[in-house]
Coordinates of C-alpha atoms in Angstrom, one line a residue:
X1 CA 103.5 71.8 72.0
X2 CA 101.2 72.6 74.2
X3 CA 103.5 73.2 77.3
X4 CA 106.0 75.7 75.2
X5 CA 102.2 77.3 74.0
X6 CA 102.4 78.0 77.7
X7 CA 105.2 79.0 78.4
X8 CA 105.8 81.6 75.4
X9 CA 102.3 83.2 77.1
X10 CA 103.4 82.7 80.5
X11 CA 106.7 84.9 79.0
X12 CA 104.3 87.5 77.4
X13 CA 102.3 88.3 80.5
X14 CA 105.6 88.7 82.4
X15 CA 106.8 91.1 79.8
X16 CA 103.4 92.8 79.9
X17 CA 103.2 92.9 83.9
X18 CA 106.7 94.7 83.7
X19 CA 106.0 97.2 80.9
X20 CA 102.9 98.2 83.0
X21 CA 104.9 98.0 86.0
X22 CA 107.3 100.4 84.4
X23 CA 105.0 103.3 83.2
X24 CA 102.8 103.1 86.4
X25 CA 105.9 103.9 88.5
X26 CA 107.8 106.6 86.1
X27 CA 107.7 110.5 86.1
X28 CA 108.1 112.8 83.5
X29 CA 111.1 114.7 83.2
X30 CA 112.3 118.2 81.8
X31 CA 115.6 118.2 81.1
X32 CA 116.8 121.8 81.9
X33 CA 120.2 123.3 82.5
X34 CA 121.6 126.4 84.4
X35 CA 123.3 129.2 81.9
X36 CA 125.2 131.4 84.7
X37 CA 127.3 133.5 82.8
X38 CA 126.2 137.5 82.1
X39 CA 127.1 137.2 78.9
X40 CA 124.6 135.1 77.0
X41 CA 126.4 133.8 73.7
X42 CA 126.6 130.1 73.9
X43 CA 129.0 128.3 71.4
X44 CA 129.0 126.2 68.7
X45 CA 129.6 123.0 70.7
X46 CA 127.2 124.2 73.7
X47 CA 124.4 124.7 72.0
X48 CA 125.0 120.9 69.8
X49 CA 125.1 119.2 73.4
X50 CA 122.3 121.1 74.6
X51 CA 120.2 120.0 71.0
X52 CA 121.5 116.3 71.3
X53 CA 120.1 115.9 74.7
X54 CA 117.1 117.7 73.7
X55 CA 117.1 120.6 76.5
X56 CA 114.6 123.1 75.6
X57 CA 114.6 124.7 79.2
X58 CA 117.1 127.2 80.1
X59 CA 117.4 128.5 83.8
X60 CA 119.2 132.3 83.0
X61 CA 120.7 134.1 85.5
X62 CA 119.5 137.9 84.8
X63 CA 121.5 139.5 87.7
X64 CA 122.8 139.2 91.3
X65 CA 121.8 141.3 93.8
X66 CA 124.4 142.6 96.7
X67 CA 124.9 144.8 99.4
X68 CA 126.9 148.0 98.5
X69 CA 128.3 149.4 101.6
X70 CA 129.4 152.4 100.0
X71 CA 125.5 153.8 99.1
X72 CA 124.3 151.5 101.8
X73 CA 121.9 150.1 99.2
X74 CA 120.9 146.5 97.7
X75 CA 121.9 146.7 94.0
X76 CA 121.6 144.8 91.2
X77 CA 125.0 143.5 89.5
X78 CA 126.5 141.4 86.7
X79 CA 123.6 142.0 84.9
X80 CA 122.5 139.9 82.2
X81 CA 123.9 141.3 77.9
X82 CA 122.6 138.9 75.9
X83 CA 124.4 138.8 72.3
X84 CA 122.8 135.7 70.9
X85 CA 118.9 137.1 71.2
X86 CA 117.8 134.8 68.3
X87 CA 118.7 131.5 70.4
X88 CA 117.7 132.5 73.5
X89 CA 114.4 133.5 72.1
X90 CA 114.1 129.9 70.9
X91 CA 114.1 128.4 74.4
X92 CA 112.2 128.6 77.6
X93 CA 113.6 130.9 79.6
X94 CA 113.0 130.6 83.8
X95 CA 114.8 134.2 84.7
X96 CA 116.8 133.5 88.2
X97 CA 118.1 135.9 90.7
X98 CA 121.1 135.3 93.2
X99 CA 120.5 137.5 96.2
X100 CA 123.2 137.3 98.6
X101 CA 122.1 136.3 102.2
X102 CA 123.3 140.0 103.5
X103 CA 121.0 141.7 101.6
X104 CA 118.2 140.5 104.2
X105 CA 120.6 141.4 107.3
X106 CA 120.7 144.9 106.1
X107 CA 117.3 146.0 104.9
X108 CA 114.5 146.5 107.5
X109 CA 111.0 145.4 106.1
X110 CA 110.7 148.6 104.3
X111 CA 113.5 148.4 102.2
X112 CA 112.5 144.2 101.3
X113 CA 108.9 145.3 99.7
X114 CA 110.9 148.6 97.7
X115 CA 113.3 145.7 96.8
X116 CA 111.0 143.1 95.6
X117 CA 109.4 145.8 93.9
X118 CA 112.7 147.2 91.8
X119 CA 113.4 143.0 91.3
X120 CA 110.2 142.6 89.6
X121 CA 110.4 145.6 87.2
X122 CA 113.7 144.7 85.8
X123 CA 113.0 141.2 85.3
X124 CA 110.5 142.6 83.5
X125 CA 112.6 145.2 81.6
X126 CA 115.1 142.1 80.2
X127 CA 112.0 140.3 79.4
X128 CA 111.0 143.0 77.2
X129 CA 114.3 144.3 76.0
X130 CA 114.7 140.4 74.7
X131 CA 111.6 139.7 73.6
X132 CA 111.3 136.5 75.2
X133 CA 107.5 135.2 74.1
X134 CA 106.6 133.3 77.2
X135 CA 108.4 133.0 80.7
X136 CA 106.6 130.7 82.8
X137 CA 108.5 130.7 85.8
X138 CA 111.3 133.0 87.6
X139 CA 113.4 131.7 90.3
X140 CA 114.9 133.1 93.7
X141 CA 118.3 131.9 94.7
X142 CA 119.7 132.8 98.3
X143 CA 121.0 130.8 100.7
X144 CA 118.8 131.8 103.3
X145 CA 119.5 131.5 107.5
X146 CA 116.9 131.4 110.6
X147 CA 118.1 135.2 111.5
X148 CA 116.6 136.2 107.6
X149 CA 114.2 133.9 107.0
X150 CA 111.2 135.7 108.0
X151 CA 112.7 139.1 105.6
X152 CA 113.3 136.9 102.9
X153 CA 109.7 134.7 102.9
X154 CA 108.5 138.6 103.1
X155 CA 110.3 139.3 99.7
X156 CA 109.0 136.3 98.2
X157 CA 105.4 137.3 98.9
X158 CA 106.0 140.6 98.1
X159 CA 107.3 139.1 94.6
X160 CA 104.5 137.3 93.8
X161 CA 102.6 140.4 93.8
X162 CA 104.3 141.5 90.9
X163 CA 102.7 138.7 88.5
X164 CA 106.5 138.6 87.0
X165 CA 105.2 134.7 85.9
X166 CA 102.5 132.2 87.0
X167 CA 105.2 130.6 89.0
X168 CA 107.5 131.7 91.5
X169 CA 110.1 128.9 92.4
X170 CA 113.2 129.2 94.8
X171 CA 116.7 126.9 95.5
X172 CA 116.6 124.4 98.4
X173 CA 119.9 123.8 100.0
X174 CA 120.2 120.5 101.7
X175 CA 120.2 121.6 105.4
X176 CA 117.1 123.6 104.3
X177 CA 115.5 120.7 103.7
X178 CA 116.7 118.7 107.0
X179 CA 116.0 121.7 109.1
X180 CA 112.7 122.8 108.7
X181 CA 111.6 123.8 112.0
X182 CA 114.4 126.7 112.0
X183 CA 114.7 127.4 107.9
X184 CA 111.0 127.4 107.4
X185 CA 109.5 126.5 103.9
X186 CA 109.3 129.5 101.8
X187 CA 106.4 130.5 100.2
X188 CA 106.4 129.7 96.6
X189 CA 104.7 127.3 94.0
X190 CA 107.8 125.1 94.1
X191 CA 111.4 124.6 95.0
X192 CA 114.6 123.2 93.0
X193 CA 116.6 120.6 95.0
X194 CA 120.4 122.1 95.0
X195 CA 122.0 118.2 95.3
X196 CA 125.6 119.9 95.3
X197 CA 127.3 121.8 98.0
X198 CA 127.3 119.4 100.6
X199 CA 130.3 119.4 102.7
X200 CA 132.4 122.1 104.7
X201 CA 134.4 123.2 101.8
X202 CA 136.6 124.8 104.4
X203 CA 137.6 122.5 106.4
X204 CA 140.9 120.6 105.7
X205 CA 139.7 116.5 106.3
X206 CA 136.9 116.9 103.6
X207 CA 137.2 115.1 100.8
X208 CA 135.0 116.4 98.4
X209 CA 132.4 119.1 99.6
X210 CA 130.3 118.8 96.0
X211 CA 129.1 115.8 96.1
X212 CA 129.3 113.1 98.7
X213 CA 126.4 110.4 98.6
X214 CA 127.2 109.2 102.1
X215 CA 127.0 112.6 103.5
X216 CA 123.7 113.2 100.9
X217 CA 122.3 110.3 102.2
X218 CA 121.7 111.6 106.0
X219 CA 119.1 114.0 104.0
X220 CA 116.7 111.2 102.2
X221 CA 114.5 110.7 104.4
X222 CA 114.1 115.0 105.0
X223 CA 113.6 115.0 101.2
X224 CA 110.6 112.9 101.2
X225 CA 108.7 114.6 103.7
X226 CA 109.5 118.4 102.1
X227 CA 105.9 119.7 101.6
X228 CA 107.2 121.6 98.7
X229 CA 107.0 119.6 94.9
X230 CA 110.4 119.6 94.2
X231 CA 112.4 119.7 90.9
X232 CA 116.4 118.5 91.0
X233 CA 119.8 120.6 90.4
X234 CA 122.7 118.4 89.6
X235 CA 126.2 119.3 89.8
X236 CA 128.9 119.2 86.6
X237 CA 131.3 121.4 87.8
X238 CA 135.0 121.1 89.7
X239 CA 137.3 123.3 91.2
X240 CA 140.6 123.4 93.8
X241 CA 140.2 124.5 97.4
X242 CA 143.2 125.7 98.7
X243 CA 144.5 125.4 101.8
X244 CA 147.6 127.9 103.7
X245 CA 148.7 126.7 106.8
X246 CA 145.4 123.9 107.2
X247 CA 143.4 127.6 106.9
X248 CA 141.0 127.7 104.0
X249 CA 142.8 130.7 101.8
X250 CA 140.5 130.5 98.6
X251 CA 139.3 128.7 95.3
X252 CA 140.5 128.0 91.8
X253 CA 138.2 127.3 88.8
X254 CA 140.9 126.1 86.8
X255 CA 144.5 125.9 86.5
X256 CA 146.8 126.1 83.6
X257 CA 147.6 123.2 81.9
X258 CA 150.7 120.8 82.8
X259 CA 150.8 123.3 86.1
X260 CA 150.1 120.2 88.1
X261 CA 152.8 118.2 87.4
X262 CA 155.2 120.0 88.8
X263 CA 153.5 120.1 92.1
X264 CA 153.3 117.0 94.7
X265 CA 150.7 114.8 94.5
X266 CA 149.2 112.7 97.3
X267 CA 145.8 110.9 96.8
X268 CA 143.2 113.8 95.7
X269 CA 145.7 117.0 96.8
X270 CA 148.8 118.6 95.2
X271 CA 151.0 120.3 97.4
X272 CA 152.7 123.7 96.2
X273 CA 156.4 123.0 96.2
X274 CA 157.9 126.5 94.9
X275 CA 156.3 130.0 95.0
X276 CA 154.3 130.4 91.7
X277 CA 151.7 133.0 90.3
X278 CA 148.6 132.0 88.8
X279 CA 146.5 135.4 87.6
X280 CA 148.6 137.8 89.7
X281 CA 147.7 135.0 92.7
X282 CA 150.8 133.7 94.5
X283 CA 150.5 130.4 95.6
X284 CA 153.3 129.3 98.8
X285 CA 155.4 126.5 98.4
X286 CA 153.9 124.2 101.5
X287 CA 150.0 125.7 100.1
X288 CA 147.6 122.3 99.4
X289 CA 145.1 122.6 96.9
X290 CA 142.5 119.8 97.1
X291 CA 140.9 119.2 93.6
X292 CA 136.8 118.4 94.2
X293 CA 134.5 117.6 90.8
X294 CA 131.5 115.9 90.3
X295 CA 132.3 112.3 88.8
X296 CA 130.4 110.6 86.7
X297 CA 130.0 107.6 89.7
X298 CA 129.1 110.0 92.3
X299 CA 126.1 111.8 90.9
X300 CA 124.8 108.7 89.2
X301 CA 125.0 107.4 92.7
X302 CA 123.3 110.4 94.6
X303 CA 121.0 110.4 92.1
X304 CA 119.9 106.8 92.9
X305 CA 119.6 107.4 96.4
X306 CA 117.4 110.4 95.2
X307 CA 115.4 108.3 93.1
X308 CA 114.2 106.4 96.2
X309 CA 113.0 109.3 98.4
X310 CA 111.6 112.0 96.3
X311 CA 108.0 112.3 95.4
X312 CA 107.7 114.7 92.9
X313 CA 105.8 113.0 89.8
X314 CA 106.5 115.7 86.9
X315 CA 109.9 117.7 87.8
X316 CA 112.5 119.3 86.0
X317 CA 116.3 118.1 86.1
X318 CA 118.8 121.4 85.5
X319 CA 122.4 120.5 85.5
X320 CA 124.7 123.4 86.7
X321 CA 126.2 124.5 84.2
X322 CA 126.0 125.2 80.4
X323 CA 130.1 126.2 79.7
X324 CA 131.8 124.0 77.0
X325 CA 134.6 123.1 79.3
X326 CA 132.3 121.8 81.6
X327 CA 130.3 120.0 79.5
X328 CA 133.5 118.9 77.4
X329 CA 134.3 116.7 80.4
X330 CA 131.4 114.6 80.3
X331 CA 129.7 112.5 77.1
X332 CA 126.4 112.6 76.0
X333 CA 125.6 108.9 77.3
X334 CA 126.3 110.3 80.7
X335 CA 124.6 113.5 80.5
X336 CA 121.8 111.4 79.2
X337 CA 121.5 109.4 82.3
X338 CA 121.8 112.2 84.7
X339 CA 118.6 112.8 83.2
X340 CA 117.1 109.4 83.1
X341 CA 118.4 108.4 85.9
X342 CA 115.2 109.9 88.1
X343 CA 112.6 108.4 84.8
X344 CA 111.5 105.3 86.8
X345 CA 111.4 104.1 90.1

């Protein structure tokens, strides 16, 4: 009796010793997700995924900004209408910005300070216009080279002088991360890990430029050493690349259904074998389209890898994006562990 006594406590302190084990190394996680359409009117079936995995946190894309060569001017575009106010009033909102990487070619130092400037005010302006009660955060999105870094850093400072929110955050491409000495680290309070995009989606041999954890891993040890906290973006979506002549000629989003079948298949590509029109676009018999997504064993994969590497004890995990088809293709169990999956290490 005595013995089993023994054991049974000997069992009990293991238990205990791994409990403990397992709260001293976990981190708390905000599960977040990206809503990039300018429309804002989620659906019936978006927002009951979003309530069953308990996102509270929505990342809202308020407007682009591009380079009109006709006025010779950065302008804002595919500005934010949102026609659900009452449920986007019942989230967090983090207000993000996609400025495209010419914007900084054209602009002398002059024109960044006027533009951070206009940014801030009609962040600002949607703000009001929605009443949204509290926005903790905005967010910068441009992918950024060594020729624009220093004009785009300036716009980021400049930005923070506008007291938009106590926090200014900006996406981190992968070769960001790996190449700091020429990217730089821009100057905000944190950055957002973009784990997707990681290939040459224009070259012909690649299998999947998404999401490839043996191209992902080549970063992990960049990732650790980033002197910014970092939160995570996680890929859901999928598209076709196609290819004319072994050129890169273009993407498609989707295709209509049962379109597939009647094309050739060999391993992850469909070959085009008569002329056909999809949306006024002709594809070639001879085109390839090579179908990319972001399975379910791939990200749980890359974000294992993750897990080991990044350093960031309180961070928020966005999946890109809130669209029912997207989400459709994936089951709350999985979504789930997108999330968990960086809980405990």
């Amino acid at each position: 009796m005595a013995y089993i006594r023994c054991m049974k406590w000997c069992l009990f302190l293991t238990a205990l010793a791994l409990l403990l084990s397992c709260k001293q190394n976990s981190r708390q996680v905000e599960p977040a997700i990206y809503y990039w359409k300018s429309q804002f009117n989620p659906g019936g079936f978006e927002k009951k995924r979003l309530d069953s995995l308990q996102v509270q946190t929505l990342y809202i894309k308020f407007f682009d900004i591009a380079w009109n060569g006709t006025t010779n001017q950065a302008l804002p575009v595919a500005k934010l209408y949102a026609r659900d106010t009452a449920y986007l009033r019942s989230k967090k909102i983090i207000p993000t910005v996609f400025i495209t990487n010419e914007v900084f070619y054209k602009l002398d130092s002059a024109g960044v300070k006027t533009l951070a400037k206009n940014t801030g005010a009609l962040i600002q302006k949607y703000v009001e216009l929605y009443q949204l009660n509290s926005v903790p955060e905005i967010q910068m999105d441009c992918d950024w080279t060594t020729s624009t870094r220093d004009k785009y850093f300036y716009f980021l400072k400049e930005i923070q002088t506008q007291k938009a929110a106590p926090v200014l955050s900006a996406t981190i491409r992968l070769h960001q991360v790996k190449y700091t000495t020429s990217s730089g680290v821009p100057p905000v309070n944190r950055g957002l890990l973009m784990c997707y995009n990681m290939g040459n989606l224009q070259k012909e041999q690649t299998a999947n430029s998404i999401i490839d954890p043996e191209e992902f891993g080549k970063y992990q040890s960049s990732i650790q050493s980033y002197p910014l906290s970092l939160d995570v973006g996680v890929p859901l979506f999928d598209w076709y690349v196609l290819f004319r002549d072994h050129q890169y000629a273009g993407l498609f989003l989707s295709l209509p259904a049962g379109l597939l079948s009647t094309f050739q298949k060999q391993d992850h590509t469909f070959k085009v074998v008569h002329d056909t029109f999809i949306n006024e676009r002709l594809l070639k018999a001879g085109d390839v389209l090579r179908y990319e997504n972001s399975a379910v064993k791939l990200v749980n994969k890359m974000m294992f890898q993750l897990n080991k590497k990044l350093v960031t004890k309180n961070l928020r995990v966005a999946l890109y994006h809130c669209d029912s088809t997207i989400l459709s293709k994936y089951s709350t169990h999985e979504l789930e562990n997108f999330y968990n999956g960086l809980r405990y290490y």
